[in-house]
Coordinates of C-alpha atoms and ligand atoms in Angstrom, one line a residue:
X1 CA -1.9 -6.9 14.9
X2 CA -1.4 -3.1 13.9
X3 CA 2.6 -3.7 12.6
X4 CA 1.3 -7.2 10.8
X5 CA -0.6 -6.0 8.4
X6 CA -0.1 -3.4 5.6
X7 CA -2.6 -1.1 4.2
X8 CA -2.8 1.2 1.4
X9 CA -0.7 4.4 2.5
X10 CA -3.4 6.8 1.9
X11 CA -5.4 4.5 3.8
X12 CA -7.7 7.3 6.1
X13 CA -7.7 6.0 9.9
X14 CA -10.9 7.5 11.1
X15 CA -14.0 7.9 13.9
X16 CA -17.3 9.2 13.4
X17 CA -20.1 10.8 15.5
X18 CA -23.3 12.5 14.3
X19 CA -24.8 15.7 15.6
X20 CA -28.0 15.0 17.8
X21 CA -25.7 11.9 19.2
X22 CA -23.0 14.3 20.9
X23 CA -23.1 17.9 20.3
X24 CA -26.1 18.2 22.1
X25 CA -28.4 21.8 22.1
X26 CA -30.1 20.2 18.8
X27 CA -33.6 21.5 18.4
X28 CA -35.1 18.6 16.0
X29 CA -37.6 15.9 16.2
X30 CA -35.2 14.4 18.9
X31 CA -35.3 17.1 21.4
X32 CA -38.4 16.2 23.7
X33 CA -37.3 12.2 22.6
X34 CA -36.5 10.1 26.2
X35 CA -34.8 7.0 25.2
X36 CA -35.6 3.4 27.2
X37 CA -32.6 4.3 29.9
X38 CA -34.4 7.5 30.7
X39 CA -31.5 9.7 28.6
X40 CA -32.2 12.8 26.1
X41 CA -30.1 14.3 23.3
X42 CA -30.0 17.5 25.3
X43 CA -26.8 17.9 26.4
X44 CA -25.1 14.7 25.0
X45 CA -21.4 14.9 25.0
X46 CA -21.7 18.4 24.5
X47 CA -19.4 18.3 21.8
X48 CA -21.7 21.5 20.5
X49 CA -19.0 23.6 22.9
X50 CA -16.2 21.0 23.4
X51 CA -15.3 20.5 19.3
X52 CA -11.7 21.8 20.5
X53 CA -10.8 19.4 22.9
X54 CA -12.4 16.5 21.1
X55 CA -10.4 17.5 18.1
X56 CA -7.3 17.1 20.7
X57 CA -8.9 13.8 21.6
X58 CA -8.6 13.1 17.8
X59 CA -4.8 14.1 17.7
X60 CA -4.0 12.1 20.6
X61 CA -5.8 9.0 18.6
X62 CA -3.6 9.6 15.7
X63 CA -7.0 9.2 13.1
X64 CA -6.1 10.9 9.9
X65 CA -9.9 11.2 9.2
X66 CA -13.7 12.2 10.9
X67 CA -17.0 11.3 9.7
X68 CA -19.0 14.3 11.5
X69 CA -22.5 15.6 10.7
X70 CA -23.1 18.8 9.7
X71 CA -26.9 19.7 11.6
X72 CA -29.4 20.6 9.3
X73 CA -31.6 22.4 12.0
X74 CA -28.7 24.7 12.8
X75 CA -27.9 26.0 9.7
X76 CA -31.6 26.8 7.7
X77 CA -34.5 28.1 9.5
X78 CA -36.7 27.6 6.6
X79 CA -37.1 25.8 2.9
X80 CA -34.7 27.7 1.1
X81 CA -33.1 30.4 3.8
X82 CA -29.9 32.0 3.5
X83 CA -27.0 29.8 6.1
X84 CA -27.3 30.7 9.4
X85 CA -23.9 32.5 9.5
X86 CA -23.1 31.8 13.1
X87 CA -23.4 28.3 13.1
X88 CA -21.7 28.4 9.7
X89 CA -18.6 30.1 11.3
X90 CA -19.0 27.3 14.3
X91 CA -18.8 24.1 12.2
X92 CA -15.8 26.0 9.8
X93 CA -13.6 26.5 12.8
X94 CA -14.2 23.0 13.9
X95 CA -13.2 22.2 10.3
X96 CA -10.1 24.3 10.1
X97 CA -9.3 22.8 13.8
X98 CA -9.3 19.1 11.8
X99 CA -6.8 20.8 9.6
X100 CA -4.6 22.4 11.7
X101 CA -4.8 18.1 13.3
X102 CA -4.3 16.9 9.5
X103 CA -7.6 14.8 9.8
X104 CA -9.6 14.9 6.7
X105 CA -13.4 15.5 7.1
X106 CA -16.0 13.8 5.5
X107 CA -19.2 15.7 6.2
X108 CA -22.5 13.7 7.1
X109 CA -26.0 15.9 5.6
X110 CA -28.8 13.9 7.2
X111 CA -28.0 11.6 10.0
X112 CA -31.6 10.6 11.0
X113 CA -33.0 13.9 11.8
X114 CA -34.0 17.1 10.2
X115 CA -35.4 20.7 11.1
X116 CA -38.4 21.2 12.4
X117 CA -40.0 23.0 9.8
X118 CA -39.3 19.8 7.8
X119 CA -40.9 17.4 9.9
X120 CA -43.9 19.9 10.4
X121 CA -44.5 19.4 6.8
X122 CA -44.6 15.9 6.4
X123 CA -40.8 15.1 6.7
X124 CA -39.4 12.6 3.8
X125 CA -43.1 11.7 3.0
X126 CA -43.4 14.9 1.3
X127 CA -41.5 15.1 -1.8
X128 CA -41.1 19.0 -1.3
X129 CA -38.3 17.9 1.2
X130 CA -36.4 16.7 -1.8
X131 CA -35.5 20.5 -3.5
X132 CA -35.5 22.1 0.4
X133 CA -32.7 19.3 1.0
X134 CA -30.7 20.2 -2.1
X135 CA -30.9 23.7 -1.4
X136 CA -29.1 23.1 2.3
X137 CA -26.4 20.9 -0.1
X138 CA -26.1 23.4 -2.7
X139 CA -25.9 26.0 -0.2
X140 CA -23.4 24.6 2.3
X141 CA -20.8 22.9 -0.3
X142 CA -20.6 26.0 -1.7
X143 CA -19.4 27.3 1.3
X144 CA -17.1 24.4 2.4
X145 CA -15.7 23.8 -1.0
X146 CA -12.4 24.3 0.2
X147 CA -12.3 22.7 3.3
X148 CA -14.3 19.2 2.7
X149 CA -13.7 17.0 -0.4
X150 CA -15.6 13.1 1.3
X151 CA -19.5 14.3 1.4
X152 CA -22.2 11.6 2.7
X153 CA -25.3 12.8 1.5
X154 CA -27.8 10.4 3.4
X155 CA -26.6 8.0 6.4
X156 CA -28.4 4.6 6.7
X157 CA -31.7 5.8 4.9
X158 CA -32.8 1.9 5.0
X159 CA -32.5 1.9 9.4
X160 CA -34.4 5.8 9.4
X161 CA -37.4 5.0 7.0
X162 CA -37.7 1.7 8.5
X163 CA -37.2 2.9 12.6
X164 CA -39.8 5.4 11.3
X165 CA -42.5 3.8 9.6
X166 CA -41.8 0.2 10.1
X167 CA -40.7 -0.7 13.6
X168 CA -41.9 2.5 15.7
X169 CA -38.6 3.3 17.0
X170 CA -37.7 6.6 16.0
X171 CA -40.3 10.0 15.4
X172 CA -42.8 9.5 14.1
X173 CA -43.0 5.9 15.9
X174 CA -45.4 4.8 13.0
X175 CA -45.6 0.2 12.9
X176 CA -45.9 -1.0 9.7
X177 CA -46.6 1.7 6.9
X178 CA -45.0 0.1 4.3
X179 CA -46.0 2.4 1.9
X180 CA -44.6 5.0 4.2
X181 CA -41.1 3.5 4.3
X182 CA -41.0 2.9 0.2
X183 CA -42.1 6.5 0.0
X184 CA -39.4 8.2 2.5
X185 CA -36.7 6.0 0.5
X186 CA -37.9 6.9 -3.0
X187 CA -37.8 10.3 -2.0
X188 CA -34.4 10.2 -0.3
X189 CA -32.6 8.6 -3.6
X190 CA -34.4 11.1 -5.7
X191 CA -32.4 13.4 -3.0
X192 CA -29.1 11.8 -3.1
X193 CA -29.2 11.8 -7.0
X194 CA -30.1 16.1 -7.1
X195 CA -27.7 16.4 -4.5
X196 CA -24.9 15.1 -5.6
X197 CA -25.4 17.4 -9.4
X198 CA -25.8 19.9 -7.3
X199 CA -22.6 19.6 -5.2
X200 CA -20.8 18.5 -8.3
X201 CA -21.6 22.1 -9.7
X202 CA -19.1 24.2 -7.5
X203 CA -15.4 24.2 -8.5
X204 CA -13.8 22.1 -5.9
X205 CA -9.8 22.3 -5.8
X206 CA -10.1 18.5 -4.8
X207 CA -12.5 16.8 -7.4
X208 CA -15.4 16.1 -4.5
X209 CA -16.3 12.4 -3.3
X210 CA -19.9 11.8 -2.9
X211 CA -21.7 8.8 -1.9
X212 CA -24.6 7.5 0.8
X213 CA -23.8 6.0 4.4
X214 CA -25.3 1.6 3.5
X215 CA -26.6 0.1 6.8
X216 CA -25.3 -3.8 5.4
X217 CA -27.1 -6.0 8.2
X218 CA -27.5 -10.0 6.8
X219 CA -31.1 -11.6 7.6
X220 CA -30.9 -15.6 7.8
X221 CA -32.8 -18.2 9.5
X222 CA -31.6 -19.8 13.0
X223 CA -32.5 -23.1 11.6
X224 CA -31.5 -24.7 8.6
X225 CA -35.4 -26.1 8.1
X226 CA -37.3 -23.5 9.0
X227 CA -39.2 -22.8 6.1
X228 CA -40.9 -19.6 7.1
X229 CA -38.2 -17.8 9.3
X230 CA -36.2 -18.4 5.7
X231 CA -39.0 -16.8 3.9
X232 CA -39.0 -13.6 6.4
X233 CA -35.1 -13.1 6.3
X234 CA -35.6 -13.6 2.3
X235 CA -38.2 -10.7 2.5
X236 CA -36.1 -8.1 4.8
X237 CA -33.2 -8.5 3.1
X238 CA -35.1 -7.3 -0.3
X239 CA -37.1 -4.7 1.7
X240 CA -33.8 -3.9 3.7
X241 CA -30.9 -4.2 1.4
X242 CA -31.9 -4.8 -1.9
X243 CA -34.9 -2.6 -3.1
X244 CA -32.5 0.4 -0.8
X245 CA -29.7 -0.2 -2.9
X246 CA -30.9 -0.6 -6.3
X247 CA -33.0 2.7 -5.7
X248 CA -29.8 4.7 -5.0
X249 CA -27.2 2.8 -7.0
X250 CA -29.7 0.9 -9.4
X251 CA -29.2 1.6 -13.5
X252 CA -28.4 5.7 -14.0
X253 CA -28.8 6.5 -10.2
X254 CA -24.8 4.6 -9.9
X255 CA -23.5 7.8 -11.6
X256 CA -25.1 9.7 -8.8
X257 CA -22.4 8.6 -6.4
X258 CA -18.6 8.6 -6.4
X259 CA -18.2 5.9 -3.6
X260 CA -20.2 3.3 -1.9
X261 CA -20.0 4.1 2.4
X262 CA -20.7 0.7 4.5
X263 CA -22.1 0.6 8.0
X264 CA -21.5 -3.0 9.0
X265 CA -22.6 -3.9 12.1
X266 CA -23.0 -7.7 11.9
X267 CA -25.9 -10.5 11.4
X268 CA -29.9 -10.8 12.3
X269 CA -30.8 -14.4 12.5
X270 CA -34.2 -15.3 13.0
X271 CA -35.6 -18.2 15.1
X272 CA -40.3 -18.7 14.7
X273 CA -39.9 -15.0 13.5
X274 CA -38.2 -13.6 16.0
X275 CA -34.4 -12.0 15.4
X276 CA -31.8 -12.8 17.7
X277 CA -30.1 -10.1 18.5
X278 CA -29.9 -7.9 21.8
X279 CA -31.6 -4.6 20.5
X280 CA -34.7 -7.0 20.0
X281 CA -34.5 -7.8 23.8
X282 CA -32.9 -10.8 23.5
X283 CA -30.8 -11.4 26.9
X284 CA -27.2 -12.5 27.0
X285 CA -28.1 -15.8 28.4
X286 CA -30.3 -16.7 26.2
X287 CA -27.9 -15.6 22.8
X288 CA -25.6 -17.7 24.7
X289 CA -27.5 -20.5 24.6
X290 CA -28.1 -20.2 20.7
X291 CA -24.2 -19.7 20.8
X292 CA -24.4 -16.6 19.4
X293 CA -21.7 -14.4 19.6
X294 CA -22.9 -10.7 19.8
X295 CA -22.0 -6.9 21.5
X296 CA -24.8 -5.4 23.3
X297 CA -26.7 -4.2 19.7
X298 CA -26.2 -7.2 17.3
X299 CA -24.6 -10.3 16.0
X300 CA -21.1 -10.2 15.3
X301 CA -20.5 -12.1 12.1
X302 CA -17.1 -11.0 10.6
X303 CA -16.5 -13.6 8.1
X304 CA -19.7 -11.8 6.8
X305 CA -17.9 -8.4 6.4
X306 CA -15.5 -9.4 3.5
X307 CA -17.8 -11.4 1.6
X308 CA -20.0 -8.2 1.6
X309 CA -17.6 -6.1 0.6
X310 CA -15.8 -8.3 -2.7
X311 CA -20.2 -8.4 -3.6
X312 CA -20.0 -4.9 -3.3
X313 CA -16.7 -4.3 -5.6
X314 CA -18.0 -7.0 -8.2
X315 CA -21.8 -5.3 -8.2
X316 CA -20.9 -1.7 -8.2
X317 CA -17.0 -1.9 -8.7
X318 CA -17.0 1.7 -6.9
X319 CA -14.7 2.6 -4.1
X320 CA -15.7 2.0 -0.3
X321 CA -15.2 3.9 3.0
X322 CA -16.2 2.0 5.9
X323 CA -18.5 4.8 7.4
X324 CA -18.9 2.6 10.2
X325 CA -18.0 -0.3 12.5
X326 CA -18.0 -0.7 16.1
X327 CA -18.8 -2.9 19.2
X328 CA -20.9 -1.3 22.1
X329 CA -19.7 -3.2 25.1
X330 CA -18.2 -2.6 28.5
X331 CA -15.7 -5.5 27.9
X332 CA -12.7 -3.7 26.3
X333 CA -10.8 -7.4 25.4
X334 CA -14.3 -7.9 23.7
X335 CA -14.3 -4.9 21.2
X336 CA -10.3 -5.1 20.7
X337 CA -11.3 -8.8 19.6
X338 CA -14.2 -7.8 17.9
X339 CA -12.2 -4.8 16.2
X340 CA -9.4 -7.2 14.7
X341 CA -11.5 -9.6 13.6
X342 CA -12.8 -7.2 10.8
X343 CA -9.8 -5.7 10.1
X344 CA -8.3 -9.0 9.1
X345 CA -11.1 -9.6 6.9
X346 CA -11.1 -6.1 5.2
X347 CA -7.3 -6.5 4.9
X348 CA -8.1 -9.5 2.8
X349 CA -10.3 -7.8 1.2
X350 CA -8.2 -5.4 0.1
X351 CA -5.5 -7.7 -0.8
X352 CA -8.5 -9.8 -3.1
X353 CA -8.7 -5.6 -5.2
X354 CA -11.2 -4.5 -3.2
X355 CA -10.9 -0.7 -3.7
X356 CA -11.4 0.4 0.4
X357 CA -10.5 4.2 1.3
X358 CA -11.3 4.2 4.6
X359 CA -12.5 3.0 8.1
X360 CA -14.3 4.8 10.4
X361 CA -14.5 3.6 14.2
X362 CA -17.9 4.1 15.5
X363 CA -17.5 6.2 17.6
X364 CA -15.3 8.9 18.9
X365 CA -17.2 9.0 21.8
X366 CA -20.1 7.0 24.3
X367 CA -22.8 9.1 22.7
X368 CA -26.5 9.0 22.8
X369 CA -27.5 6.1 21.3
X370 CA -31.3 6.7 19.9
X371 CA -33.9 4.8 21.3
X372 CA -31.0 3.1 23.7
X373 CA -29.8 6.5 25.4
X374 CA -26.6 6.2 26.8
X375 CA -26.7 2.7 27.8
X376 CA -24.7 1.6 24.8
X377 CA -21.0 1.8 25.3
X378 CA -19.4 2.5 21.7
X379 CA -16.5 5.2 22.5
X380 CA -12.6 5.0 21.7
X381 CA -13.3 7.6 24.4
X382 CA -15.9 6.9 27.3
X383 CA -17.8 9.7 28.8
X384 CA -18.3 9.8 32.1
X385 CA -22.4 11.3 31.8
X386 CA -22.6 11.3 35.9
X387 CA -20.4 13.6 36.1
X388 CA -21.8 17.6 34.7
X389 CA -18.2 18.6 33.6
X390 CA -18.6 15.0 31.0
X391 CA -14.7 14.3 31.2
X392 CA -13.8 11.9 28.2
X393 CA -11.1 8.9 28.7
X394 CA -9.3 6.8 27.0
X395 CA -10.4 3.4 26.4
X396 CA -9.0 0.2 25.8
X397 CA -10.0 -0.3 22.3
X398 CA -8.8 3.6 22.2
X399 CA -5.6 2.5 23.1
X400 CA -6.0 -0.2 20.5
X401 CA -6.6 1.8 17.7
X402 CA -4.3 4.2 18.5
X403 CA -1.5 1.8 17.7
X404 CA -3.4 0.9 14.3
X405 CA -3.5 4.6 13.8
X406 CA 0.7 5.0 14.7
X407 CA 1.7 2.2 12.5
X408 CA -0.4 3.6 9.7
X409 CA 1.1 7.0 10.4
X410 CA 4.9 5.3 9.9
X411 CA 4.0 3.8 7.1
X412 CA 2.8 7.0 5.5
X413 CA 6.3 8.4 6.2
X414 CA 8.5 5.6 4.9
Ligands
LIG501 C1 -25.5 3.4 12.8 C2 -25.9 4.8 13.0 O1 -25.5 5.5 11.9 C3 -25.4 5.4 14.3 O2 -26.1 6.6 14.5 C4 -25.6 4.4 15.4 O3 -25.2 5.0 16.6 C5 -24.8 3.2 15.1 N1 -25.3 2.6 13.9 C6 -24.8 2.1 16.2 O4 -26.1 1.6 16.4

């Protein structure tokens, strides 16, 4: 499909990770965490001392962009300290090693976890996070002025405050504090908005792009007559999508970002209240005997992807990266399906004026996958994490995309 379909020029062809999923040594709330498969974020990929040969990895790809986290916990030892210098000096030579690979950065600020001293004072519920937070901004896009331009203040602040304080999945493992989760996201617009000023304020030779990281997951019912599995999807989608985005984008708060970033992941369909969909322990036989088409996380639903994004453009009419999309599955025929199916429908997309920038496979690497470990399969590059030297390889989606990624790369040069 790669040579059939055109794509803006300046398209960026990227991958993404996040800190405490690959670099591994984090000390945050994730440290002492063991996930259902019996893995920690200890080591990870150990991407934390391989950055070099991952960046090579990158090259080899042919992406032109990376979606990386910048960890929090590393860089401030308390509200309002001066950069940790070392760390500092760590995460700029992985930067200038991007350059030296012409991949554009876009750096991640909070990618579900913060430092300690954060979550020892109440975390997001505290709305003292909310000037410590624009401090580390302030701070570190000062410092990285001239090597990042894309910045992604918060990633999928609708999956953390609800894994936090809704569905007991991630530290703190609170069920049901709603007021909790309105609370965490209040505080983490109020964030985003401060932030991005703040950023705004340094003299960037590359006017800077700011915008959050939107989990987009669609809630429907199983069954066309079921009145009260309607009525539930009805009520997650406002709690899930709606109330999160008019809080960060809603009336003045759109000025707060440049561009609008879109996880997409696919489709939660619920049947007597219950979502079908595998990280809710529903097995593969039993998806495929609703005839639902899914990876091993959720509901593929492709046909969803573009109608999402021309809403988006006509709502919000800003540009979009595609932070995020991937398919976490052993079956490599699966994913390269999976893969092409939504980039023919954000190619029409695009073709229909929807202002795209980018795409972002999730992920460079198998990584640890949060309350799943390593039992989710999302790499271009697997990671073989039975074996203490971790040796990456080449997938067959890798392989994929590295086409996509060659074609683009001709085009640029025509
Ligand atoms: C979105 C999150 O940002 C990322 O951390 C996670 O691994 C992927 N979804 C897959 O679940």
């Amino acid at each position: 499909m790669s040579g059939d379909l055109k794509f803006p020029k300046k398209f960026l062809w990227g991958t993404a990770t996040s800190p405490t999923q690959v670099e591994g040594h984090v000390v945050n709330e994730w440290t002492d965490y063991v996930a259902s498969d019996g893995g920690n974020c200890r080591v990870a990929c150990d991407h934390y001392h391989r950055y070099e040969e991952d960046v090579g990895w990158m090259a080899r790809l042919g992406v032109n962009a990376y979606r990386m986290g910048i960890e929090w916990s590393r860089l401030q030892a308390a509200p309002f300290a001066p950069l940790n210098q070392t760390e500092l000096a760590r995460y700029i030579h992985l930067l200038d090693c991007l350059k030296a690979a012409n991949i554009t950065p876009m750096v991640v600020l909070h990618h579900f976890s913060n430092p300690p001293w954060i979550t020892a004072a109440g975390g997001w519920l505290n709305p003292a996070t909310i000037p410590a937070f624009v401090d580390y901004a302030t701070k570190l896009s000062a410092v990285l002025k001239d090597r990042v331009y894309l910045w992604n203040t918060f990633n999928e602040p609708d999956t953390y405050a609800s894994l936090t304080f809704l569905l007991g999945g991630f530290p703190p493992f609170h069920k049901w504090h709603f007021r909790s989760y309105w609370k965490v996201i209040k505080h983490m617009a109020e964030a985003h908005a401060q932030a991005s000023r703040a950023i705004r304020q340094n003299k960037f030779p590359r006017a800077p792009e700011i915008g959050i990281a939107k989990n987009w997951t669609s809630f429907g019912a199983f069954q066309a007559f079921a009145f009260w599995d309607h009525l539930l999807a009805e009520i997650s989608h406002h709690a899930f999508n709606r109330f999160v985005l008019d809080e960060f984008l809603g009336g003045e708060r759109l000025k707060a970002s440049t561009f609008l970033g879109v996880n997409y992941y696919g489709r939660a369909r619920l049947n007597h209240f219950r979502a079908l969909v595998p990280t809710n322990n529903v097995s593969p036989e039993e998806l495929k005997n609703f005839g639902i088409v899914s990876d091993d996380m959720f509901e593929r639903h492709p046909t969803g992807f573009g109608k999402l994004l021309k809403t988006f453009q006509r709502k919000y009419n800003l540009p979009i990266y595609i932070t995020e999309h991937g398919a976490a599955s052993n079956d490599q025929d699966f994913r390269i399906r999976d893969l092409t199916a939504h980039l023919l429908e954000l190619h029409a997309a695009i073709n229909h004026g929807v202002d795209v920038r980018g795409f972002f496979y999730w992920s460079l690497l198998d990584n640890f996958e949060w309350q799943f470990g390593y039992s989710k399969k999302f790499g271009l590059l697997s990671v073989d994490f039975n074996d203490e030297k971790l040796p990456r390889k080449m997938t067959g989606v890798g392989e994929f995309y590295q086409k996509i990624c060659s074609t683009a790369r001709e085009a640029r040069r025509s």
